[in-house]
PDB file of C-alpha atoms and ligand atoms in Angstrom:
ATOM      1  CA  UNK A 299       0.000   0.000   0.000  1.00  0.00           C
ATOM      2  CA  UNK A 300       1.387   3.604  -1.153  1.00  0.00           C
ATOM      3  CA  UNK A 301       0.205   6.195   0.501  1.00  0.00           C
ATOM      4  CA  UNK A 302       0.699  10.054   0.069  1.00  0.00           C
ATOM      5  CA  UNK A 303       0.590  12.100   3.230  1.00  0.00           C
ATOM      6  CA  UNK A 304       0.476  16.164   2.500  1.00  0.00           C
ATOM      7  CA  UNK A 305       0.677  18.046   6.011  1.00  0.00           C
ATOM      8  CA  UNK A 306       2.601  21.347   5.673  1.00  0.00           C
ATOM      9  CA  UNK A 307       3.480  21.393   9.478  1.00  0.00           C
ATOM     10  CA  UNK A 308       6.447  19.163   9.801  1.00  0.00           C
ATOM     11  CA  UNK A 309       6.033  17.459  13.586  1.00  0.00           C
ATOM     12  CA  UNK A 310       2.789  16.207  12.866  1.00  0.00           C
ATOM     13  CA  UNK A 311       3.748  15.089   9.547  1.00  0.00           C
ATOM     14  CA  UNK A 312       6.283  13.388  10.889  1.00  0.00           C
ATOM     15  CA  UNK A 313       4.548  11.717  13.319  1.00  0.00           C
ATOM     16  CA  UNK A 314       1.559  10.341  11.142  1.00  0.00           C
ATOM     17  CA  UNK A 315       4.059   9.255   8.688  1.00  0.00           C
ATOM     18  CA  UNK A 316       6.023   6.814  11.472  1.00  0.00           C
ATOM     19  CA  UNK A 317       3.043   5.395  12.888  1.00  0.00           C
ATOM     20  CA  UNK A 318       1.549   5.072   9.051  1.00  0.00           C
ATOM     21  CA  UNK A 319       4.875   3.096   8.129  1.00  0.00           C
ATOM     22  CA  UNK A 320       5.095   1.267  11.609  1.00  0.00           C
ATOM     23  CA  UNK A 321       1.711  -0.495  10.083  1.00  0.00           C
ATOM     24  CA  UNK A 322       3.506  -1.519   6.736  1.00  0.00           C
ATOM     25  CA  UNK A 323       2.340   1.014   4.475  1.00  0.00           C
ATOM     26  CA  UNK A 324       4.725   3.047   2.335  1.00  0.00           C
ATOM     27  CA  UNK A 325       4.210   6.825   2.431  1.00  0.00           C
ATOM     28  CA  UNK A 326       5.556   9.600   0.882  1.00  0.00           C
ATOM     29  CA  UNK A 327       4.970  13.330   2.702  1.00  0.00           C
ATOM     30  CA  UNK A 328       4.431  16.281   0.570  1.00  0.00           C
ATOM     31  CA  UNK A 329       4.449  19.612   2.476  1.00  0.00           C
ATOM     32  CA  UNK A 330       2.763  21.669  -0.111  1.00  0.00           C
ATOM     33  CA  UNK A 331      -0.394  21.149  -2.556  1.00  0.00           C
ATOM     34  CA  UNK A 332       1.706  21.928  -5.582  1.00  0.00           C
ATOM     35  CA  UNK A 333       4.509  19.637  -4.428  1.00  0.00           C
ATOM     36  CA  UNK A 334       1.151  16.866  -3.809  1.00  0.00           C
ATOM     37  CA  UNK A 335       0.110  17.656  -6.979  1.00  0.00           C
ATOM     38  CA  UNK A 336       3.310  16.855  -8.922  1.00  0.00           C
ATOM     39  CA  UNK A 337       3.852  13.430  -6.904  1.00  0.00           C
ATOM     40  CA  UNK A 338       0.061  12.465  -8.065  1.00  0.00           C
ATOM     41  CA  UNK A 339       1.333  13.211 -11.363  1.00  0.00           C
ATOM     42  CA  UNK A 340       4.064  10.804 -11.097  1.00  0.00           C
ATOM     43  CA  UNK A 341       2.859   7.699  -8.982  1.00  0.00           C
ATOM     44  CA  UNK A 342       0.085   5.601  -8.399  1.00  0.00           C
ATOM     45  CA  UNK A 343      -0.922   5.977  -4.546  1.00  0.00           C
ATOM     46  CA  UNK A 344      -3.665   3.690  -3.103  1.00  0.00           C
ATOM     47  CA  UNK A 345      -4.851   6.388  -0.943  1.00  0.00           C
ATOM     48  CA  UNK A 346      -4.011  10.221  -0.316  1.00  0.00           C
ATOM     49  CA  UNK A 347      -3.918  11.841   3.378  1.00  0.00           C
ATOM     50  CA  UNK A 348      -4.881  15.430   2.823  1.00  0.00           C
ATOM     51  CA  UNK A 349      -4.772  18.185   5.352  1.00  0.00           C
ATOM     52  CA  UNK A 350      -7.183  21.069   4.079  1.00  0.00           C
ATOM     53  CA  UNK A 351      -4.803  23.775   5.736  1.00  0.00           C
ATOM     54  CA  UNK A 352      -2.035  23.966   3.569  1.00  0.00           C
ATOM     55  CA  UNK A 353      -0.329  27.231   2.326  1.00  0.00           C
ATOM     56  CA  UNK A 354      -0.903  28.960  -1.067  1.00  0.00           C
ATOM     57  CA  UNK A 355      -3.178  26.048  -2.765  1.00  0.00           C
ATOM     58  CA  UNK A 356      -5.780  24.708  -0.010  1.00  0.00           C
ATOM     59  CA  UNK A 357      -6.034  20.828   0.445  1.00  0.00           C
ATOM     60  CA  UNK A 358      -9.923  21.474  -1.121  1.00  0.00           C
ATOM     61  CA  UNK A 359      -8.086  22.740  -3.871  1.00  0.00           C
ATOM     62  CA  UNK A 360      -5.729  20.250  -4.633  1.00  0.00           C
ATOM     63  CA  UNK A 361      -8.575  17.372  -3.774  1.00  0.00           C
ATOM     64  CA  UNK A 362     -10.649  19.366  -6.819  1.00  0.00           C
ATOM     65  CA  UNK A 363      -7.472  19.185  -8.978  1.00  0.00           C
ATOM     66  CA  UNK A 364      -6.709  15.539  -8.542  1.00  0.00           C
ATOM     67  CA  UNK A 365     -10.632  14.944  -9.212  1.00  0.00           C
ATOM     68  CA  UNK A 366     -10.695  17.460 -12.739  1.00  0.00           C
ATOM     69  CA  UNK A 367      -7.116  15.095 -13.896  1.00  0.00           C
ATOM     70  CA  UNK A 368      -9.554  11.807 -13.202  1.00  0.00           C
ATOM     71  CA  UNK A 369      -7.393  10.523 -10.786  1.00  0.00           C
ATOM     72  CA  UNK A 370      -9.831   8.232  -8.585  1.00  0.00           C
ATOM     73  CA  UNK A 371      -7.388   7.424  -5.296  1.00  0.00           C
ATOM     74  CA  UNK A 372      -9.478   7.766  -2.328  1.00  0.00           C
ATOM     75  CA  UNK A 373      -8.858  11.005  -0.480  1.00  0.00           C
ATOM     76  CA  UNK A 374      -9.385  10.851   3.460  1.00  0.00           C
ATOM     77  CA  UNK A 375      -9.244  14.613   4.096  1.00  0.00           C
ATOM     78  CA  UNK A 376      -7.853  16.045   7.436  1.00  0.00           C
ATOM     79  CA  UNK A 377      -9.907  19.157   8.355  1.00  0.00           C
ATOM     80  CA  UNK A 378     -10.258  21.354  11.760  1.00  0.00           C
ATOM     81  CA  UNK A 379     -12.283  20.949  14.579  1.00  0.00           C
ATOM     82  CA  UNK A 380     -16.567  21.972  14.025  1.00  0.00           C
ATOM     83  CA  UNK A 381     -15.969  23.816  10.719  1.00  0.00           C
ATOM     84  CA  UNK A 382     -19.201  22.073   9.188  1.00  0.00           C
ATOM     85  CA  UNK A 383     -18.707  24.252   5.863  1.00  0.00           C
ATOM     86  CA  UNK A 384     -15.276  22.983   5.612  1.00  0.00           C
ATOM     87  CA  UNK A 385     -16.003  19.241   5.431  1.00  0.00           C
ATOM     88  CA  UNK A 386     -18.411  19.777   3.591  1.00  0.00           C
ATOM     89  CA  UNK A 387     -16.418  21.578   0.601  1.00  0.00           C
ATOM     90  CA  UNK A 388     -14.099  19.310   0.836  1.00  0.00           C
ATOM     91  CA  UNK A 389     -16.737  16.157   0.430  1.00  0.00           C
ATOM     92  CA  UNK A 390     -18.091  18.838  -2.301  1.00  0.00           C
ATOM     93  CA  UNK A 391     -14.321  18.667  -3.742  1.00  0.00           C
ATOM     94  CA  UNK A 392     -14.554  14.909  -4.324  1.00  0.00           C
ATOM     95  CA  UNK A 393     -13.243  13.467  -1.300  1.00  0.00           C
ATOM     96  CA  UNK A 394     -14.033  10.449   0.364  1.00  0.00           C
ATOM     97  CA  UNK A 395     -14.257  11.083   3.981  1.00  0.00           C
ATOM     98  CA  UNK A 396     -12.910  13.243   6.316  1.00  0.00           C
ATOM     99  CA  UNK A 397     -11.234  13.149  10.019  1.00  0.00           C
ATOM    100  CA  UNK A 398     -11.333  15.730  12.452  1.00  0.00           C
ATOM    101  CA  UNK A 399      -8.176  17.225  14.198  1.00  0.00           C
ATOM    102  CA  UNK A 400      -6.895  16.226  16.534  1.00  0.00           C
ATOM    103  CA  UNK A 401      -7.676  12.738  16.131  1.00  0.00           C
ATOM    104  CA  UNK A 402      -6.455   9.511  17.637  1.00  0.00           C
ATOM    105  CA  UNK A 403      -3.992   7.445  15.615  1.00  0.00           C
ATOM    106  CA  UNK A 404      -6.141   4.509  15.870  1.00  0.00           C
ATOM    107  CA  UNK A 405      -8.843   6.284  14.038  1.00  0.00           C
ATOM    108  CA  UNK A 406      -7.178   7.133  11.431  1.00  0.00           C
ATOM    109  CA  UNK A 407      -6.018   4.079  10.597  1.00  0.00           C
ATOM    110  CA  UNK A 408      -9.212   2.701  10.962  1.00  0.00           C
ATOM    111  CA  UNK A 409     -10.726   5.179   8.387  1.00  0.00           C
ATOM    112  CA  UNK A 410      -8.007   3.799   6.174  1.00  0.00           C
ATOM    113  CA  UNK A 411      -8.495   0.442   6.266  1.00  0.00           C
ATOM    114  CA  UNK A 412     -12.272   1.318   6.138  1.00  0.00           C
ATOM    115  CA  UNK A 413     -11.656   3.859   2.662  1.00  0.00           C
ATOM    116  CA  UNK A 414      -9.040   0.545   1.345  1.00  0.00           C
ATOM    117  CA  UNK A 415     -11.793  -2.076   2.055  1.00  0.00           C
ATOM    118  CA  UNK A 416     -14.668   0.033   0.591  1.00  0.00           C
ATOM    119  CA  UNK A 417     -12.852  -0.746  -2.743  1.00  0.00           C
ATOM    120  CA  UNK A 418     -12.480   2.699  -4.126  1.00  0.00           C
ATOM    121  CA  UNK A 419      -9.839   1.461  -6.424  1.00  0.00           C
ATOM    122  CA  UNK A 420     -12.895  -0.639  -7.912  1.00  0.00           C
ATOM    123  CA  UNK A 421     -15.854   0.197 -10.256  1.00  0.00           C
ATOM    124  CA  UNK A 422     -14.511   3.638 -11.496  1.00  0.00           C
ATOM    125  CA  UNK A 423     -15.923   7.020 -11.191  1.00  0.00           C
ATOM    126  CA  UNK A 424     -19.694   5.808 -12.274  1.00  0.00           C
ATOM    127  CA  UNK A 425     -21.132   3.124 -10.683  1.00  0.00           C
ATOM    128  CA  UNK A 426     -24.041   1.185 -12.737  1.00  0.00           C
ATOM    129  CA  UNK A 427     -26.727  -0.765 -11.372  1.00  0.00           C
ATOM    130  CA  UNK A 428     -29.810  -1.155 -13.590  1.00  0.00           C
ATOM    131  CA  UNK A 429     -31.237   1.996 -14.555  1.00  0.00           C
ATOM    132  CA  UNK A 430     -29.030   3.616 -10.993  1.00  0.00           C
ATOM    133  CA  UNK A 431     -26.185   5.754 -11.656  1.00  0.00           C
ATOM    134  CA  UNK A 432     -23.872   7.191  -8.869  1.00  0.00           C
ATOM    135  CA  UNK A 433     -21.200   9.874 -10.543  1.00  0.00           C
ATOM    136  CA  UNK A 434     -18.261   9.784  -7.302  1.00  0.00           C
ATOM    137  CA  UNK A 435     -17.051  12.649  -8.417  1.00  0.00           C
ATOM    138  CA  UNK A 436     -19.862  14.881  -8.799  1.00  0.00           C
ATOM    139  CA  UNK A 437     -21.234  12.753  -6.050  1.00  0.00           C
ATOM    140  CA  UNK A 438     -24.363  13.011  -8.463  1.00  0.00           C
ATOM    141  CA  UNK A 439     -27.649  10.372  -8.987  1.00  0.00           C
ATOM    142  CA  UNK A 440     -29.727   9.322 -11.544  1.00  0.00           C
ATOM    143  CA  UNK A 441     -32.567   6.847 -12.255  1.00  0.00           C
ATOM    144  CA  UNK A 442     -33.066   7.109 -15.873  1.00  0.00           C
ATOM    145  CA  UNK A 443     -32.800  10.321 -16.684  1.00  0.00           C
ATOM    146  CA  UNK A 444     -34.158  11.334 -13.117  1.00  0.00           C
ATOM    147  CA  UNK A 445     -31.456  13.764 -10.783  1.00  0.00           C
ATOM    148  CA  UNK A 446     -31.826  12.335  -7.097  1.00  0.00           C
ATOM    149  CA  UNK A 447     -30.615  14.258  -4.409  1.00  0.00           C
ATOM    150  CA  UNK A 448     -29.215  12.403  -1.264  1.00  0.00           C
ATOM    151  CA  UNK A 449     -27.593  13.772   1.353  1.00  0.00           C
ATOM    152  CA  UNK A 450     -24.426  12.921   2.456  1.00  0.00           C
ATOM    153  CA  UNK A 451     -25.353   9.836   4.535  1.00  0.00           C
ATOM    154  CA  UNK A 452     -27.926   8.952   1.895  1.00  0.00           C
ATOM    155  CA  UNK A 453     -25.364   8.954  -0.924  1.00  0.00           C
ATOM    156  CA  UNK A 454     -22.332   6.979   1.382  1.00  0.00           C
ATOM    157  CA  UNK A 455     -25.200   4.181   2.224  1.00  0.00           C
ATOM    158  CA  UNK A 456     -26.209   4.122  -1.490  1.00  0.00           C
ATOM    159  CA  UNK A 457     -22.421   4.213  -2.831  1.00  0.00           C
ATOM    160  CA  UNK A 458     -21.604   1.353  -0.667  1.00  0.00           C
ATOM    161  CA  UNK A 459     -24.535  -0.734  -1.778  1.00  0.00           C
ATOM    162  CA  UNK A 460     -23.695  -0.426  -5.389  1.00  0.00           C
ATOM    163  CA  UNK A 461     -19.688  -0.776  -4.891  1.00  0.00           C
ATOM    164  CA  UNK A 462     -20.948  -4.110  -3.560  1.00  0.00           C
ATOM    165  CA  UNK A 463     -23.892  -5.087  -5.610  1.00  0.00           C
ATOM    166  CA  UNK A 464     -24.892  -7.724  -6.518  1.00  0.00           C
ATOM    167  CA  UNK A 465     -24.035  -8.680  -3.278  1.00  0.00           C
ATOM    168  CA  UNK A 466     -25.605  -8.252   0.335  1.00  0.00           C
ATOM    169  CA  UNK A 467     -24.131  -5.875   2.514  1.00  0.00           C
ATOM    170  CA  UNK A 468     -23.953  -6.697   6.160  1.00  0.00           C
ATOM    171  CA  UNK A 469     -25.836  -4.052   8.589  1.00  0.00           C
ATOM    172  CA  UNK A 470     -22.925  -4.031  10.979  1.00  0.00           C
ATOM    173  CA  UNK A 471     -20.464  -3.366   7.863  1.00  0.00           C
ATOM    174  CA  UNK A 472     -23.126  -0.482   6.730  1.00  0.00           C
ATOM    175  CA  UNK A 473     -22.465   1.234  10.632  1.00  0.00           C
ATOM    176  CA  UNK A 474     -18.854   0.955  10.105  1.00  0.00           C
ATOM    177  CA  UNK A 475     -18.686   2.616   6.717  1.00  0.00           C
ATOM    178  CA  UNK A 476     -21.087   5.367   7.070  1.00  0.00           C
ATOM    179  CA  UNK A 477     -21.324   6.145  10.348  1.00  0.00           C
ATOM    180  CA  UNK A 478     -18.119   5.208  12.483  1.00  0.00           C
ATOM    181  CA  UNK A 479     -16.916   2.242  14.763  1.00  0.00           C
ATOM    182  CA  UNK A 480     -18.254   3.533  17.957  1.00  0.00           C
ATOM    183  CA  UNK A 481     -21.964   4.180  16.417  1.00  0.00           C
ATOM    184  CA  UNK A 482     -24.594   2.924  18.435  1.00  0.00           C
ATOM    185  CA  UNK A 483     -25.202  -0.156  16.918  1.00  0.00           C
ATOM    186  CA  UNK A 484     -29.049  -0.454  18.750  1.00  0.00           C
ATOM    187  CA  UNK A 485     -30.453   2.462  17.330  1.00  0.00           C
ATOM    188  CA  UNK A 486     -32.628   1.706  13.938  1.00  0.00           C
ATOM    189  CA  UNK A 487     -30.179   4.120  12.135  1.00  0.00           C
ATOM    190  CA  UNK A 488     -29.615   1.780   8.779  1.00  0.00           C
ATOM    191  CA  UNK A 489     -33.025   0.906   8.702  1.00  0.00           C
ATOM    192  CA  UNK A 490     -34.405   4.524   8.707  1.00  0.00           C
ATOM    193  CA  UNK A 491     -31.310   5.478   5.845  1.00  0.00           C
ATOM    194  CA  UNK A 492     -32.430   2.330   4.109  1.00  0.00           C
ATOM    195  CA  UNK A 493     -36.174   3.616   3.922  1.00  0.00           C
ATOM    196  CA  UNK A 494     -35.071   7.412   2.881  1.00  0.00           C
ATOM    197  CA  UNK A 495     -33.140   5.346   0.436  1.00  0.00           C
ATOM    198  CA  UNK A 496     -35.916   3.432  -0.547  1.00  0.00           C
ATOM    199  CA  UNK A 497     -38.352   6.750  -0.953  1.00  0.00           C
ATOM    200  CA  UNK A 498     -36.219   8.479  -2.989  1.00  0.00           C
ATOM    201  CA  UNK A 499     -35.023   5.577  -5.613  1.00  0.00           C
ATOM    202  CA  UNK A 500     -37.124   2.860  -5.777  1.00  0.00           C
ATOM    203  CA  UNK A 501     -40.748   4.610  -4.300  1.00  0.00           C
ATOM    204  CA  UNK A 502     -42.179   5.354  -8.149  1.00  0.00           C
ATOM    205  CA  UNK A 503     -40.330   2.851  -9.909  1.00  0.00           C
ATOM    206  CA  UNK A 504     -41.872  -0.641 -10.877  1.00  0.00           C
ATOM    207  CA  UNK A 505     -38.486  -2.289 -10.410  1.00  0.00           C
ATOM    208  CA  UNK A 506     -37.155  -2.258  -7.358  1.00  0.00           C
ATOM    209  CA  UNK A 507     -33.899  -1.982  -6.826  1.00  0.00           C
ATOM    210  CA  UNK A 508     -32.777  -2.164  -2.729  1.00  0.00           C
ATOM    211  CA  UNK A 509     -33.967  -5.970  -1.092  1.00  0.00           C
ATOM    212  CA  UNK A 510     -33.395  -6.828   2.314  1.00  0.00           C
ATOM    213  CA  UNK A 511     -31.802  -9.897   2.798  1.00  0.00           C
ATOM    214  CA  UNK A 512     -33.041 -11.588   5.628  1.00  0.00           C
ATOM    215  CA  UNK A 513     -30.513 -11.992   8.735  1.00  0.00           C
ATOM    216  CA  UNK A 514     -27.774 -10.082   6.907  1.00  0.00           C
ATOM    217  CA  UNK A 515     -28.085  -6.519   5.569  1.00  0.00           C
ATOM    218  CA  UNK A 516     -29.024  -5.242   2.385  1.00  0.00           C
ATOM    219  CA  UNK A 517     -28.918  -5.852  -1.494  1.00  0.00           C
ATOM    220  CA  UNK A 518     -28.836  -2.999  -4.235  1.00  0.00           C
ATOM    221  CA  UNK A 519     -29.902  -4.380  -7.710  1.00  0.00           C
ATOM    222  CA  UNK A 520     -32.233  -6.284 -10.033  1.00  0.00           C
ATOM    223  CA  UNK A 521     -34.806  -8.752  -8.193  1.00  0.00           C
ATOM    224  CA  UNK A 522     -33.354 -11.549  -9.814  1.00  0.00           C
ATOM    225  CA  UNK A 523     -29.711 -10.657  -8.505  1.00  0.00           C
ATOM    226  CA  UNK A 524     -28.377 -10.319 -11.717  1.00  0.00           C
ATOM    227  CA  UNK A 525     -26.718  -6.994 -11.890  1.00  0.00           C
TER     228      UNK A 525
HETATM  229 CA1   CA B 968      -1.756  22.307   7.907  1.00  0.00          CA
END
């Protein structure tokens, strides 16, 4: 695993990057956007770590730059404490999640291993199922020729479902993914996503498109099972 690391200050750089390569991965740190930018350019990571204070170009910046030169390695952006807007541009700016500073080590390699297993590398920028398509990068919908807005929760649920489909999806899995590892796995949270889900893109269709799958989780795609 090759991962890029860009953190302008140097002590916390520093420190991600040891405890990053004490777990096997390889990393390379780049201190600057525009130094980020040019190492994109000239490897293939499997995952980018990407503060969204950086000097001169912003880490929303650079995430919207990698996204425009089609370059689909998951970004787990690294933004400030309670600035809503901010996580939200950067989600905006095409990346994958986001982790709050400061933030435990453990987390954050959880949220890796989370972003690796969720397959990112796989299915490309459009995901198909049926008449369903999910743009990542415009984090866009559309049944047919019908724009479906989701909300942030509504469109990690559905992207997970169709990264797996044809597949089930295991509700615990779904809580791990979307929400986070300490979620409160009693509440009904899935189930109430699922149904939003359900409202919004199978409600005035004749084929249906999300099944629950008794015992386990959830299934996105064609009765049958066929994709
Ligand atoms: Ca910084």
């Amino acid at each position: 695993m090759h991962l890029l690391l860009v953190e302008d200050e140097r002590k916390v750089a520093s420190f991600i990057a040891r405890s990053l390569r004490e777990n096997l991965y390889t990393v390379d740190v780049a201190e600057s956007g525009e130094k980020a930018l040019d190492l994109v350019g000239r490897a293939v990571y499997d995952l980018i770590l990407l503060d969204i204070r950086l000097p001169n170009l912003s880490g929303v910046e650079v995430c919207r730059e990698i996204r425009d030169a089609d370059i689909e390695t998951p970004v787990l952006m690294l933004t400030a404490r309670s600035l809503v807007e901010q996580r939200v541009e950067g989600l905006d700016a095409g990346a994958d999640d986001y982790l709050t500073k400061p933030f435990a080590l453990a987390e954050l390699h959880a949220r890796i291993r989370a972003l690796i297993r969720r397959g990112f590398h796989r299915g490309g920028p459009k995901l198909r199922a049926a008449d369903l398509e999910l743009d990542r990068p415009r984090r866009t919908v559309k049944r047919g020729a019908d724009p479906i807005q989701l909300t942030f929760k509504e469109f990690a649920l559905l992207e997970l479902l169709m990264v797996r489909s044809p597949d089930a999806v295991q509700r615990s899995e779904i809580i791990e993914h979307v929400w986070s590892h300490s979620f409160d796995t009693d509440t009904n949270i899935v189930e109430v996503y699922i149904n939003r889900l359900r409202q919004k893109i199978d409600q005035e269709q004749q084929v249906k498109l999300i099944h629950t799958v008794r015992g386990t989780g959830y299934r996105l795609g064609l009765p049958g099972g066929e994709r």
